[in-house]
PDB file of C-alpha atoms in Angstrom:
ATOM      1  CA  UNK M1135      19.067 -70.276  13.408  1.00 66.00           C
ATOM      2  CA  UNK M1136      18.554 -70.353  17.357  1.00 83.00           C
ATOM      3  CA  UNK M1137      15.595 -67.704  18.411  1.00 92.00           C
ATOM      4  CA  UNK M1138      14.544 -66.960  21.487  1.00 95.00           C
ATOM      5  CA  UNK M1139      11.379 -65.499  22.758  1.00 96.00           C
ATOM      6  CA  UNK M1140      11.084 -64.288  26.672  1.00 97.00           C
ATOM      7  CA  UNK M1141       7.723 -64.277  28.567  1.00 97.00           C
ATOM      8  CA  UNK M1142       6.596 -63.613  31.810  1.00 97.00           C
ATOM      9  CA  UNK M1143       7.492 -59.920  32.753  1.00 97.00           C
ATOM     10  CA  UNK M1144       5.150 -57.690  34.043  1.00 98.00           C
ATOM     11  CA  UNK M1145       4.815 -55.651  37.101  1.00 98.00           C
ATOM     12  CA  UNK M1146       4.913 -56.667  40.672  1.00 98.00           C
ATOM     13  CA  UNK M1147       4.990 -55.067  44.435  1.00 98.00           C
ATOM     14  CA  UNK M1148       8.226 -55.519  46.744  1.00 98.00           C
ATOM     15  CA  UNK M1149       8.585 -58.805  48.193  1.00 98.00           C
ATOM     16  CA  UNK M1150       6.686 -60.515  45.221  1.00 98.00           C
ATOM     17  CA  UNK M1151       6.997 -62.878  42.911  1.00 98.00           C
ATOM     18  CA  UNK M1152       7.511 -63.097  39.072  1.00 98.00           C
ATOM     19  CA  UNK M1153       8.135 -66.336  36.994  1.00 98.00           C
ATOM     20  CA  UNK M1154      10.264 -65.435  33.277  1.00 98.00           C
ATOM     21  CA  UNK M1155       9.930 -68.243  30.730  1.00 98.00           C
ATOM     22  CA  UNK M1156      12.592 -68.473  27.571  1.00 97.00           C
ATOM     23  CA  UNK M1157      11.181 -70.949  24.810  1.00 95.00           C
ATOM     24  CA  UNK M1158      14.194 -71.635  22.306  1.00 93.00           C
ATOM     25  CA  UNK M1159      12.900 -72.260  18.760  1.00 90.00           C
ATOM     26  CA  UNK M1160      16.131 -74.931  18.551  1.00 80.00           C
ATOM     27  CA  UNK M1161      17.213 -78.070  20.835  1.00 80.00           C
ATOM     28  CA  UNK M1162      18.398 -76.263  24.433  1.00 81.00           C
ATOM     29  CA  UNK M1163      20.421 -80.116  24.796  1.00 79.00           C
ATOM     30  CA  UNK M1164      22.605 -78.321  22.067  1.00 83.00           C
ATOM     31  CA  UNK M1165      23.611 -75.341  23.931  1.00 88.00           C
ATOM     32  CA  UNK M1166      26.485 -75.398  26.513  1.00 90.00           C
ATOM     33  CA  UNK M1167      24.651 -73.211  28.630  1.00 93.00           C
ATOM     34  CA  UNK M1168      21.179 -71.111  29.452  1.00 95.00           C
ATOM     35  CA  UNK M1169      20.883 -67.809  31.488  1.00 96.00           C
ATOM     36  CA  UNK M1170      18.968 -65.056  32.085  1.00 98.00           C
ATOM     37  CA  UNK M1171      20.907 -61.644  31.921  1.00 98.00           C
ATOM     38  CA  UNK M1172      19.341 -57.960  32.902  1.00 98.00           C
ATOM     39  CA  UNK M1173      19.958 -54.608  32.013  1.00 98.00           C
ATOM     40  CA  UNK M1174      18.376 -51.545  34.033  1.00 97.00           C
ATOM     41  CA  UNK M1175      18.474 -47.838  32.674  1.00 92.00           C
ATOM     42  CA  UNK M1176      21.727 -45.885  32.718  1.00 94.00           C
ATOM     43  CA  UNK M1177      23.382 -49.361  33.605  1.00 96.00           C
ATOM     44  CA  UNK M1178      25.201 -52.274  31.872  1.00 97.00           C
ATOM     45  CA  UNK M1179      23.889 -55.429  31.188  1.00 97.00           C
ATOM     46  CA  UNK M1180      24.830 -57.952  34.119  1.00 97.00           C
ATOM     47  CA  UNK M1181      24.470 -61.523  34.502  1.00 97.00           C
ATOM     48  CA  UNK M1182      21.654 -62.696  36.805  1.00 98.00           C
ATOM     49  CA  UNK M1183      21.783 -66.508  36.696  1.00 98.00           C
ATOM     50  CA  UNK M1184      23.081 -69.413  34.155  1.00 97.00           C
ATOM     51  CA  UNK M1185      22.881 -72.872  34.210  1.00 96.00           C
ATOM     52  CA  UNK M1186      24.940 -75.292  32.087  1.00 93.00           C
ATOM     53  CA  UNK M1187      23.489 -78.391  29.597  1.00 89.00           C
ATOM     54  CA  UNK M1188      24.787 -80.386  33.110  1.00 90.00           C
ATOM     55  CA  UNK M1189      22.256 -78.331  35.178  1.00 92.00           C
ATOM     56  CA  UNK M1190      25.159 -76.684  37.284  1.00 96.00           C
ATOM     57  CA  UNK M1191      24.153 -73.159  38.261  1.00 98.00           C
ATOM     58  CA  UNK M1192      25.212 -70.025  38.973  1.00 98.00           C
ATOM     59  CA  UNK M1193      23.635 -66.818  40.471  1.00 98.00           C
ATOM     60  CA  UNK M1194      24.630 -63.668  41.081  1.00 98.00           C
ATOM     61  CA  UNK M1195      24.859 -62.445  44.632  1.00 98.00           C
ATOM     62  CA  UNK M1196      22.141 -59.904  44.587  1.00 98.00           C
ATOM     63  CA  UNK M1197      19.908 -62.602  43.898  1.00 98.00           C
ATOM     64  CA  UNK M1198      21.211 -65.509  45.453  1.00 98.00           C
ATOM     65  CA  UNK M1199      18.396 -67.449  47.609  1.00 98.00           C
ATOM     66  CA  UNK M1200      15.683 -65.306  45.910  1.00 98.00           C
ATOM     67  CA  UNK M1201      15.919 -66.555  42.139  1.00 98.00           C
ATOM     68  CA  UNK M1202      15.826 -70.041  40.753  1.00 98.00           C
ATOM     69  CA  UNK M1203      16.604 -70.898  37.014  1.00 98.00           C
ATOM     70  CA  UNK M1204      15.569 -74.200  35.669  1.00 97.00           C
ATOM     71  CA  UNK M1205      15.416 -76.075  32.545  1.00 94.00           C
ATOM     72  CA  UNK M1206      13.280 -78.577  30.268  1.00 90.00           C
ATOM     73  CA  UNK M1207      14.978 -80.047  27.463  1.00 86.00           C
ATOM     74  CA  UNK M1208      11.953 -81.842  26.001  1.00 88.00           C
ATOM     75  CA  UNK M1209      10.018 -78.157  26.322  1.00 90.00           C
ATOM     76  CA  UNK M1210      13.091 -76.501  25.236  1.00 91.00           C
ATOM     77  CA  UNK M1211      12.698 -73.670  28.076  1.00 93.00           C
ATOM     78  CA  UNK M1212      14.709 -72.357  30.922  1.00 96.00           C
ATOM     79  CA  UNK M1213      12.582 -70.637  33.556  1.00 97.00           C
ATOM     80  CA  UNK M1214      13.636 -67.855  36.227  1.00 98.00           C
ATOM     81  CA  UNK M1215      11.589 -68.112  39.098  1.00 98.00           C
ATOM     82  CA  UNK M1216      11.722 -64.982  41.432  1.00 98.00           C
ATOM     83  CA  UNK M1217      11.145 -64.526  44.523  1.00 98.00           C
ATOM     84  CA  UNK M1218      11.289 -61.585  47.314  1.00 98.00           C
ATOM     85  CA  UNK M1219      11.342 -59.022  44.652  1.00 98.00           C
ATOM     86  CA  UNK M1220      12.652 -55.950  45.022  1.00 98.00           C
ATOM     87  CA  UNK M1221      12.971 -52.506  42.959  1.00 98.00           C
ATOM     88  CA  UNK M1222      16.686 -52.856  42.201  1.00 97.00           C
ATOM     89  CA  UNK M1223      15.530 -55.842  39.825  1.00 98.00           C
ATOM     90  CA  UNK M1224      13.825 -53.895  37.842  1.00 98.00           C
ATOM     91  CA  UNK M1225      15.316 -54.269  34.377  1.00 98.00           C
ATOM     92  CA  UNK M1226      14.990 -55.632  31.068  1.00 98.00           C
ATOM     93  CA  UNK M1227      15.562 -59.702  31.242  1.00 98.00           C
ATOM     94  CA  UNK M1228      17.246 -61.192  28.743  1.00 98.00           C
ATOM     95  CA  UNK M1229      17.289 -65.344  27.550  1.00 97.00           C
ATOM     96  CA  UNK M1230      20.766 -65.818  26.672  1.00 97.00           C
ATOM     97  CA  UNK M1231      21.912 -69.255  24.632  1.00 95.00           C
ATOM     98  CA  UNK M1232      25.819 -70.378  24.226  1.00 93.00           C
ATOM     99  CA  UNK M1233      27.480 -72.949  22.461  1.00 92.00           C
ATOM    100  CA  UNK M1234      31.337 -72.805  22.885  1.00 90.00           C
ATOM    101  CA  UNK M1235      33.335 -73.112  19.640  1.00 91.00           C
ATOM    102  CA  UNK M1236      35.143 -76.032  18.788  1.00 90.00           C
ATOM    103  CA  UNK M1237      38.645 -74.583  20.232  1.00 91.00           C
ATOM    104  CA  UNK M1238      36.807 -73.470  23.779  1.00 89.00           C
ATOM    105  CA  UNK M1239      38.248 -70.183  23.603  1.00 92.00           C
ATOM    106  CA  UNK M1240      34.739 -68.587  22.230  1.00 93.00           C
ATOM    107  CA  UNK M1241      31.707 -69.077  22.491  1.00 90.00           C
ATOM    108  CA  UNK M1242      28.488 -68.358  20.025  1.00 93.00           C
ATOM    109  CA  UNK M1243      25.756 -66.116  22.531  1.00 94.00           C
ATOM    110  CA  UNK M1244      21.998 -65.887  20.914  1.00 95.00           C
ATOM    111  CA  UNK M1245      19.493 -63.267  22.626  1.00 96.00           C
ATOM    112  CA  UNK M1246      15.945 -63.048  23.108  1.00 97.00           C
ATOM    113  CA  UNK M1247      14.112 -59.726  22.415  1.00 96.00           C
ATOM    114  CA  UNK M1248      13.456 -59.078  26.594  1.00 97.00           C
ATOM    115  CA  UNK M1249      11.297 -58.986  28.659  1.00 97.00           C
ATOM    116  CA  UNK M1250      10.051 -56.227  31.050  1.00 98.00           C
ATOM    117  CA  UNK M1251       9.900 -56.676  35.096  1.00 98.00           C
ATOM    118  CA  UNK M1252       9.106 -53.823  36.924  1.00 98.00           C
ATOM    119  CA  UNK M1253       8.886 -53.999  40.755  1.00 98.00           C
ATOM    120  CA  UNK M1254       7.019 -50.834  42.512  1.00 97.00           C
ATOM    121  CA  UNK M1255       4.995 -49.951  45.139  1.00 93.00           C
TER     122      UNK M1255
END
């Protein structure tokens, strides 16, 4: 059983910074893929960044140049540093885990619990 536990959240001004931590109970070198996801009130959940067990990453344009993921396989983390906050990333982040099934059609997706960021003046 893969758990994941978030850290990190809290509260920040615009134009701040905030670093999220994801610490997988399981080998991350077993997963496909790592990412941080985020889901604000009234909205759906939406990716924010992933990065594969290869290290190649991908960001979503709202955050592009402000938001950094990273990984440590011997820690078994994956990090999302951000940068230049602003208040449309508030949301609940989310540590998201795959493993793609054997025929690579699906793929297995674990979640952490979240984590809160709130960015206000």
């Amino acid at each position: 059983q893969v758990q994941l536990v978030e850290s990190g959240g809290g509260l920040v001004q615009p134009g701040g910074s905030l670093r999220l931590s994801c610490a997988a109970s399981g080998s991350i070198f077993s997963m496909n893929g790592m990412g941080w996801y985020r889901q604000a009130p009234g909205k759906e959940r939406e990716l924010v960044a992933t990065i594969t067990s290869g290290n190649v990453t991908n960001y979503a344009d709202s955050v592009k140049g402000r938001f950094t993921i990273s990984r440590d396989n011997a820690k078994n983390t994956v990090d999302l540093q951000m940068n230049l906050l602003k208040p449309e990333d508030t949301a609940v982040y989310y540590c998201n885990a795959y493993r793609m099934q054997t025929n690579w059609l699906f793929r297995n997706d674990y979640w952490g619990q979240g984590t809160q960021v709130t960015v206000s003046s």
